[in-house]
Amino acid sequence: MKKLIQLALALFITNIAFAQEKPIKVVFDVTSGNTDVHKSAARHLRLMSETYPDSEFELVVYSSAYTMVDNKSSAAGETLREIVKNKNVSIVVCQNTMKRNDKSKEDLIPGVTTVPDGIFEIVSKQQLGWGYIKEGK
Amino acid sequence: MKKLIQLALALFITNIAFAQEKPIKVVFDVTSGNTDVHKSAARHLRLMSETYPDSEFELVVYSSAYTMVDNKSSAAGETLREIVKNKNVSIVVCQNTMKRNDKSKEDLIPGVTTVPDGIFEIVSKQQLGWGYIKEGK
Amino acid sequence: MKKLIQLALALFITNIAFAQEKPIKVVFDVTSGNTDVHKSAARHLRLMSETYPDSEFELVVYSSAYTMVDNKSSAAGETLREIVKNKNVSIVVCQNTMKRNDKSKEDLIPGVTTVPDGIFEIVSKQQLGWGYIKEGK
């Protein structure tokens, strides 16, 4: 128990130190159909957005990853429904991917929006100086 | 059927809108031995090169991904043989990877070329401002 | 045998040519728990650091990849213990990841250091102009 408190304290202090760093912008790329990847990507997004409230984060879902943002079947739904409300988080899914899965906006986790093309979205962010993290196994 | 036509029309209009965007340059990184990754990487490359004819795309194959460009065994061979002819596409494979697989240029899908080092190639493109997409599971 | 010598010679000449290129900086991102990914990431790091002695390389281990830098259980331990001594290599692991695995610095391969946050570390390097390679399947 003492160890847990120490860890929590250390994490808290770390977070304070970090929150004072220069803001960053990060685009996360998820193409995997693996629900473990969906869960860890959601965890990263939550941790980052809470640790760096002045920074900006975007999660781009495309290719085989559609279910990650499906309101009924997402393995990371609980986390995503919560963090998509954060001011510094946006979660988007590729419209081509939705078409291939025969899905419409009504199927998405509320708050998730769409972009015409996932890869174009990611590369556009990179051109604007955003950092890039590929989520995967 | 009506739905299909609507989808095709929407895709067509999207493509026109996109084609008018500022050209982009993207390097795709494939290291996976998984043939599903080979197929989806090839599909991405085909879609992007057709949607953005004024943009440039390079696929870099290395590490465990050699078979993707093997003329006899590629799971994405049909797509790659076609799109490698596009003016805005280049497909390259790492020479170190070929040596480790004991392969020569004659084994490659026609039109695929080689680079001395896959990672060096990718990072060089990044330095020149190209966007980066890791393909994977 | 003759072929092997030719290959070795070709590789040697390639390496000399490369060593004369402009130095590069590359950050490698490993999140996978798959030991094959650990081995190929270590091989990439070794090859790159030896081929480009004037360039800089950093391996960032986080998320599900902790065992890669665990002194007792790393599947790539032999390679990492050696290359971490190279002047142009640093190997770091995320402190959040260590906490989640209940590990301390004593558990790490000697020479491996820690960073408060793996994703923040990677994006910071990208901001400084470092190239980025995601290792994965």
Coordinates of C-alpha atoms in Angstrom, one line a residue:
Chain A
M1 CA 0.0 0.0 0.0
K2 CA 2.8 2.4 0.9
K3 CA 4.5 1.5 -2.4
L4 CA 1.3 2.3 -4.2
I5 CA 1.1 5.7 -2.6
Q6 CA 4.7 6.4 -3.5
L7 CA 4.0 5.4 -7.1
A8 CA 0.9 7.6 -7.2
L9 CA 2.8 10.5 -5.8
A10 CA 5.7 10.0 -8.2
L11 CA 3.3 9.9 -11.1
F12 CA 1.5 13.0 -9.8
I13 CA 4.8 15.0 -9.5
T14 CA 5.9 13.8 -12.9
N15 CA 2.6 14.9 -14.4
I16 CA 3.0 18.4 -12.9
A17 CA 6.5 18.7 -14.2
F18 CA 5.3 17.6 -17.7
A19 CA 2.3 19.9 -17.7
Q20 CA 4.8 22.8 -17.6
E21 CA 6.7 21.6 -20.7
K22 CA 6.1 23.2 -24.1
P23 CA 2.8 22.0 -25.6
I24 CA 3.1 19.3 -28.2
K25 CA 0.8 18.0 -30.9
V26 CA 0.5 14.3 -31.7
V27 CA -1.4 12.4 -34.3
F28 CA -2.0 8.7 -33.5
D29 CA -2.4 6.2 -36.4
V30 CA -4.5 3.1 -35.8
T31 CA -5.1 0.6 -38.6
S32 CA -5.1 -2.7 -36.7
G33 CA -8.1 -4.9 -36.2
N34 CA -6.6 -6.2 -32.9
T35 CA -8.6 -5.1 -29.9
D36 CA -5.5 -5.1 -27.7
V37 CA -4.1 -2.4 -30.0
H38 CA -7.4 -0.5 -29.7
K39 CA -7.2 -0.7 -25.9
S40 CA -3.6 0.4 -25.6
A41 CA -4.1 3.2 -28.2
A42 CA -7.0 4.5 -26.1
R43 CA -5.0 4.3 -22.9
H44 CA -2.1 6.3 -24.5
L45 CA -4.6 8.9 -25.7
R46 CA -6.2 9.2 -22.3
L47 CA -2.8 9.4 -20.4
M48 CA -1.4 12.0 -22.8
S49 CA -4.4 14.2 -22.9
E50 CA -4.7 14.2 -19.1
T51 CA -0.9 14.7 -18.5
Y52 CA -0.6 17.5 -21.1
P53 CA -3.8 19.5 -21.0
D54 CA -2.4 22.3 -23.1
S55 CA -1.2 19.9 -25.9
E56 CA -3.4 18.6 -28.7
F57 CA -4.0 15.0 -29.7
E58 CA -5.8 13.4 -32.7
L59 CA -6.5 9.7 -33.2
V60 CA -7.0 8.7 -36.8
V61 CA -8.7 5.3 -37.3
Y62 CA -8.7 3.7 -40.8
S63 CA -8.0 0.5 -42.7
S64 CA -8.8 -2.6 -40.5
A65 CA -9.4 -0.6 -37.3
Y66 CA -13.0 0.5 -37.9
T67 CA -14.5 -1.4 -34.9
M68 CA -12.4 0.7 -32.6
V69 CA -14.9 3.6 -33.0
D70 CA -18.0 1.5 -33.5
N71 CA -20.5 2.5 -30.7
K72 CA -21.8 -1.0 -30.2
S73 CA -18.7 -3.2 -30.5
S74 CA -15.6 -1.0 -29.6
A75 CA -13.3 -2.8 -27.2
A76 CA -12.1 0.6 -26.1
G77 CA -15.5 2.3 -26.1
E78 CA -15.6 3.1 -22.4
T79 CA -12.4 5.1 -22.6
L80 CA -13.1 6.7 -25.9
R81 CA -16.6 7.9 -25.0
E82 CA -15.0 9.7 -22.0
I83 CA -11.9 11.2 -23.5
V84 CA -13.5 12.4 -26.8
K85 CA -15.1 15.1 -24.6
N86 CA -11.7 16.5 -23.6
K87 CA -11.0 19.8 -25.3
N88 CA -7.6 18.7 -26.5
V89 CA -8.6 15.4 -28.1
S90 CA -10.2 14.6 -31.4
I91 CA -11.0 11.2 -32.7
V92 CA -11.7 10.8 -36.4
V93 CA -12.4 7.9 -38.7
C94 CA -11.7 7.6 -42.5
Q95 CA -14.9 7.9 -44.7
N96 CA -13.5 5.3 -47.1
T97 CA -13.1 2.9 -44.3
M98 CA -16.7 3.5 -43.2
K99 CA -17.9 2.9 -46.7
R100 CA -16.0 -0.4 -47.0
N101 CA -17.6 -1.5 -43.7
D102 CA -21.0 -0.2 -44.8
K103 CA -21.3 2.1 -41.8
S104 CA -22.8 5.6 -41.2
K105 CA -22.2 8.3 -38.7
E106 CA -25.0 6.9 -36.5
D107 CA -22.9 3.8 -35.9
L108 CA -20.0 5.9 -34.4
I109 CA -19.2 6.6 -30.7
P110 CA -20.8 10.0 -30.1
G111 CA -18.2 12.7 -30.6
V112 CA -16.2 10.8 -33.1
T113 CA -16.1 12.6 -36.5
T114 CA -15.1 11.7 -40.0
V115 CA -12.4 12.7 -42.4
P116 CA -12.5 12.0 -46.2
D117 CA -9.2 10.1 -46.1
G118 CA -7.2 8.8 -43.1
I119 CA -3.7 8.8 -44.7
F120 CA -4.2 12.2 -46.2
E121 CA -5.3 13.5 -42.7
I122 CA -2.2 12.1 -41.0
V123 CA 0.2 13.4 -43.6
S124 CA -1.4 16.8 -43.5
K125 CA -0.9 16.9 -39.7
Q126 CA 2.7 15.9 -40.1
Q127 CA 3.2 18.7 -42.6
L128 CA 1.9 21.1 -40.0
G129 CA 4.6 19.9 -37.6
W130 CA 2.6 17.4 -35.6
G131 CA 4.4 14.4 -34.1
Y132 CA 3.4 11.0 -35.3
I133 CA 2.9 7.8 -33.4
K134 CA 1.9 4.5 -35.1
E135 CA 0.0 2.3 -32.8
G136 CA 0.4 -1.4 -33.4
K137 CA 1.8 -4.8 -32.4
Chain B
M1 CA -27.8 -0.9 -56.2
K2 CA -28.9 2.7 -55.7
K3 CA -26.8 2.8 -52.5
L4 CA -23.8 1.5 -54.5
I5 CA -24.2 4.3 -57.1
Q6 CA -24.5 6.9 -54.4
L7 CA -21.3 5.6 -52.7
A8 CA -19.5 5.6 -56.0
L9 CA -20.6 9.1 -56.7
A10 CA -19.6 10.3 -53.3
L11 CA -16.2 8.7 -53.7
F12 CA -15.9 10.3 -57.2
I13 CA -16.7 13.7 -55.9
T14 CA -14.4 13.3 -52.9
N15 CA -11.6 12.3 -55.3
I16 CA -12.1 15.4 -57.4
A17 CA -12.1 17.6 -54.3
F18 CA -8.9 15.9 -53.1
A19 CA -7.2 16.1 -56.4
Q20 CA -7.3 19.8 -56.2
E21 CA -5.5 19.9 -52.8
K22 CA -1.9 20.7 -52.5
P23 CA 0.3 17.8 -53.6
I24 CA 1.7 15.6 -50.8
K25 CA 4.6 13.2 -50.6
V26 CA 4.3 10.0 -48.6
V27 CA 6.8 7.2 -47.8
F28 CA 5.2 3.9 -46.7
D29 CA 7.2 1.6 -44.5
V30 CA 6.5 -2.2 -44.7
T31 CA 8.5 -4.6 -42.5
S32 CA 5.8 -7.2 -41.8
G33 CA 5.9 -10.7 -43.2
N34 CA 2.1 -10.8 -42.8
T35 CA 0.4 -11.1 -46.2
D36 CA -2.7 -9.2 -45.0
V37 CA -0.4 -6.2 -44.3
H38 CA 1.1 -6.6 -47.8
K39 CA -2.4 -6.5 -49.3
S40 CA -3.6 -3.5 -47.3
A41 CA -0.4 -1.6 -48.0
A42 CA -0.8 -2.2 -51.7
R43 CA -4.4 -1.1 -51.5
H44 CA -3.4 2.1 -49.7
L45 CA -0.8 2.8 -52.3
R46 CA -3.1 2.3 -55.2
L47 CA -5.9 4.4 -53.7
M48 CA -3.6 7.2 -52.8
S49 CA -1.7 7.3 -56.2
E50 CA -5.0 7.3 -58.1
T51 CA -6.8 9.9 -55.9
Y52 CA -3.8 12.3 -55.8
P53 CA -2.2 12.0 -59.3
D54 CA 0.0 15.1 -58.7
S55 CA 1.4 13.7 -55.4
E56 CA 4.3 11.3 -54.9
F57 CA 4.3 8.0 -53.1
E58 CA 7.2 5.6 -52.3
L59 CA 6.8 2.1 -50.7
V60 CA 9.9 0.9 -48.9
V61 CA 10.0 -2.8 -48.3
Y62 CA 12.6 -4.3 -45.8
S63 CA 13.2 -6.5 -42.8
S64 CA 10.7 -9.4 -42.8
A65 CA 8.6 -8.0 -45.8
Y66 CA 10.7 -9.3 -48.7
T67 CA 8.0 -11.6 -50.1
M68 CA 5.8 -8.6 -50.8
V69 CA 7.9 -7.7 -53.8
D70 CA 8.8 -11.3 -54.9
N71 CA 7.5 -11.8 -58.4
K72 CA 6.6 -15.4 -57.8
S73 CA 5.1 -15.3 -54.3
S74 CA 3.8 -11.8 -53.6
A75 CA 0.3 -11.8 -52.1
A76 CA -0.1 -8.3 -53.5
G77 CA 1.6 -9.0 -56.8
E78 CA -1.4 -8.2 -59.0
T79 CA -1.9 -4.7 -57.5
L80 CA 1.8 -3.9 -57.4
R81 CA 2.6 -5.0 -60.9
E82 CA -0.1 -2.5 -62.0
I83 CA 0.6 0.5 -59.8
V84 CA 4.4 0.4 -60.1
K85 CA 3.8 1.7 -63.7
N86 CA 2.1 4.9 -62.3
K87 CA 4.3 7.9 -62.7
N88 CA 3.8 9.0 -59.1
V89 CA 4.7 5.7 -57.5
S90 CA 8.0 4.1 -56.7
I91 CA 8.4 0.7 -55.0
V92 CA 11.8 -0.1 -53.5
V93 CA 13.3 -2.9 -51.5
C94 CA 16.3 -2.9 -49.2
Q95 CA 19.5 -4.6 -50.7
N96 CA 20.5 -5.9 -47.2
T97 CA 17.0 -7.6 -47.0
M98 CA 17.5 -9.1 -50.4
K99 CA 20.9 -10.5 -49.4
R100 CA 19.5 -12.0 -46.3
N101 CA 16.9 -13.7 -48.4
D102 CA 19.5 -14.7 -51.0
K103 CA 17.5 -12.9 -53.8
S104 CA 18.6 -10.9 -56.8
K105 CA 16.9 -8.3 -59.0
E106 CA 15.6 -11.0 -61.3
D107 CA 13.4 -12.2 -58.5
L108 CA 11.6 -8.9 -58.1
I109 CA 8.3 -7.7 -59.6
P110 CA 9.2 -5.9 -62.7
G111 CA 9.5 -2.2 -62.0
V112 CA 10.5 -2.6 -58.4
T113 CA 14.0 -1.1 -57.7
T114 CA 16.5 -1.5 -54.9
V115 CA 18.0 0.9 -52.3
P116 CA 21.1 0.1 -50.3
D117 CA 19.4 0.5 -46.9
G118 CA 15.6 0.7 -46.2
I119 CA 15.8 2.6 -43.0
F120 CA 18.3 5.1 -44.4
E121 CA 16.0 5.6 -47.4
I122 CA 12.9 6.3 -45.2
V123 CA 14.7 8.7 -42.9
S124 CA 16.2 10.5 -45.9
K125 CA 12.7 11.1 -47.3
Q126 CA 11.5 12.3 -43.9
Q127 CA 14.3 14.8 -43.9
L128 CA 13.1 16.1 -47.3
G129 CA 9.7 16.7 -45.8
W130 CA 7.9 13.6 -46.9
G131 CA 5.1 12.3 -44.7
Y132 CA 5.6 8.9 -43.1
I133 CA 3.1 6.0 -42.8
K134 CA 4.0 2.7 -41.1
E135 CA 2.0 -0.1 -42.4
G136 CA 1.3 -2.9 -39.9
K137 CA -1.0 -4.8 -37.7
Chain C
M1 CA 31.6 -19.6 -50.8
K2 CA 32.6 -17.3 -53.6
K3 CA 29.1 -15.8 -53.5
L4 CA 29.3 -15.2 -49.8
I5 CA 32.6 -13.4 -50.3
Q6 CA 31.1 -11.3 -53.0
L7 CA 28.1 -10.5 -50.8
A8 CA 30.4 -9.5 -47.9
L9 CA 32.5 -7.3 -50.2
A10 CA 29.4 -5.6 -51.6
L11 CA 28.1 -5.0 -48.1
F12 CA 31.5 -3.6 -47.0
I13 CA 31.7 -1.2 -49.9
T14 CA 28.1 -0.2 -49.4
N15 CA 28.9 0.5 -45.7
I16 CA 31.9 2.7 -46.7
A17 CA 29.8 4.6 -49.1
F18 CA 27.1 5.1 -46.5
A19 CA 29.5 6.2 -43.8
Q20 CA 30.4 9.1 -45.9
E21 CA 26.8 10.4 -46.2
K22 CA 25.5 13.2 -44.1
P23 CA 24.8 12.0 -40.5
I24 CA 21.3 11.2 -39.6
K25 CA 19.4 10.9 -36.4
V26 CA 16.7 8.2 -35.9
V27 CA 14.4 7.4 -33.0
F28 CA 13.0 3.8 -33.1
D29 CA 9.6 3.2 -31.4
V30 CA 9.0 -0.3 -29.9
T31 CA 5.7 -1.1 -28.2
S32 CA 5.2 -4.7 -29.2
G33 CA 5.4 -7.6 -26.8
N34 CA 6.4 -9.9 -29.7
T35 CA 10.0 -11.2 -29.2
D36 CA 10.5 -11.3 -33.0
V37 CA 9.9 -7.6 -33.1
H38 CA 12.5 -7.2 -30.3
K39 CA 15.0 -9.1 -32.2
S40 CA 14.6 -7.3 -35.5
A41 CA 14.5 -3.9 -33.8
A42 CA 17.8 -4.8 -32.1
R43 CA 19.3 -6.0 -35.4
H44 CA 18.2 -2.7 -37.1
L45 CA 19.8 -0.7 -34.3
R46 CA 23.1 -2.6 -34.4
L47 CA 23.3 -2.4 -38.2
M48 CA 22.5 1.3 -38.3
S49 CA 24.9 2.3 -35.5
E50 CA 27.7 0.3 -37.0
T51 CA 27.1 1.4 -40.6
Y52 CA 26.7 5.1 -39.7
P53 CA 29.2 5.8 -36.8
D54 CA 28.7 9.5 -37.0
S55 CA 24.9 9.3 -36.8
E56 CA 22.8 9.0 -33.7
F57 CA 20.2 6.5 -32.8
E58 CA 17.7 6.1 -29.9
L59 CA 15.5 3.2 -29.2
V60 CA 12.4 4.0 -27.1
V61 CA 10.7 1.1 -25.4
Y62 CA 7.2 1.5 -23.9
S63 CA 3.7 0.1 -23.7
S64 CA 3.8 -3.7 -24.1
A65 CA 7.5 -3.9 -25.0
Y66 CA 9.0 -3.8 -21.5
T67 CA 10.6 -7.3 -21.6
M68 CA 12.8 -6.1 -24.5
V69 CA 15.0 -4.3 -21.9
D70 CA 14.6 -6.7 -19.0
N71 CA 18.1 -7.9 -18.1
K72 CA 16.9 -11.4 -17.2
S73 CA 14.3 -12.1 -19.9
S74 CA 15.1 -10.0 -23.0
A75 CA 15.0 -12.0 -26.2
A76 CA 17.4 -9.4 -27.7
G77 CA 19.6 -9.1 -24.6
E78 CA 22.8 -10.3 -26.1
T79 CA 22.7 -7.7 -28.9
L80 CA 21.4 -4.8 -26.7
R81 CA 24.0 -5.4 -24.0
E82 CA 26.7 -4.9 -26.7
I83 CA 25.3 -2.0 -28.7
V84 CA 24.2 0.1 -25.8
K85 CA 27.9 0.7 -25.3
N86 CA 28.2 2.4 -28.7
K87 CA 28.7 6.1 -28.4
N88 CA 26.0 6.8 -31.0
V89 CA 23.3 4.6 -29.4
S90 CA 20.9 5.2 -26.5
I91 CA 18.3 2.8 -25.3
V92 CA 15.6 4.2 -23.1
V93 CA 12.4 2.8 -21.4
C94 CA 9.3 4.7 -20.3
Q95 CA 9.0 5.1 -16.5
N96 CA 5.2 4.7 -16.7
T97 CA 5.7 1.3 -18.4
M98 CA 8.2 0.2 -15.7
K99 CA 5.7 1.2 -13.0
R100 CA 2.9 -0.8 -14.7
N101 CA 5.3 -3.8 -14.8
D102 CA 6.4 -3.2 -11.2
K103 CA 10.1 -2.9 -12.3
S104 CA 13.0 -0.8 -11.1
K105 CA 16.2 0.3 -12.7
E106 CA 18.0 -2.7 -11.3
D107 CA 15.9 -4.9 -13.5
L108 CA 17.2 -3.3 -16.7
I109 CA 20.0 -4.3 -19.1
P110 CA 23.0 -2.3 -17.8
G111 CA 23.3 0.9 -19.8
V112 CA 19.6 1.3 -20.5
T113 CA 18.2 4.5 -19.0
T114 CA 14.7 5.7 -18.3
V115 CA 12.5 8.6 -19.6
P116 CA 9.4 9.9 -17.8
D117 CA 7.2 9.2 -20.8
G118 CA 7.9 7.2 -24.0
I119 CA 5.5 9.0 -26.4
F120 CA 6.6 12.5 -25.2
E121 CA 10.3 11.4 -25.7
I122 CA 9.6 10.3 -29.3
V123 CA 7.6 13.3 -30.2
S124 CA 10.3 15.6 -28.7
K125 CA 12.9 14.0 -30.9
Q126 CA 10.7 14.4 -33.9
Q127 CA 10.4 18.1 -33.1
L128 CA 14.1 18.3 -33.1
G129 CA 14.2 16.9 -36.7
W130 CA 15.0 13.3 -35.9
G131 CA 13.6 10.6 -38.3
Y132 CA 11.1 8.2 -36.9
I133 CA 10.8 4.4 -37.4
K134 CA 8.1 2.3 -35.9
E135 CA 9.2 -1.2 -35.3
G136 CA 6.4 -3.8 -35.5
K137 CA 4.7 -6.6 -37.3

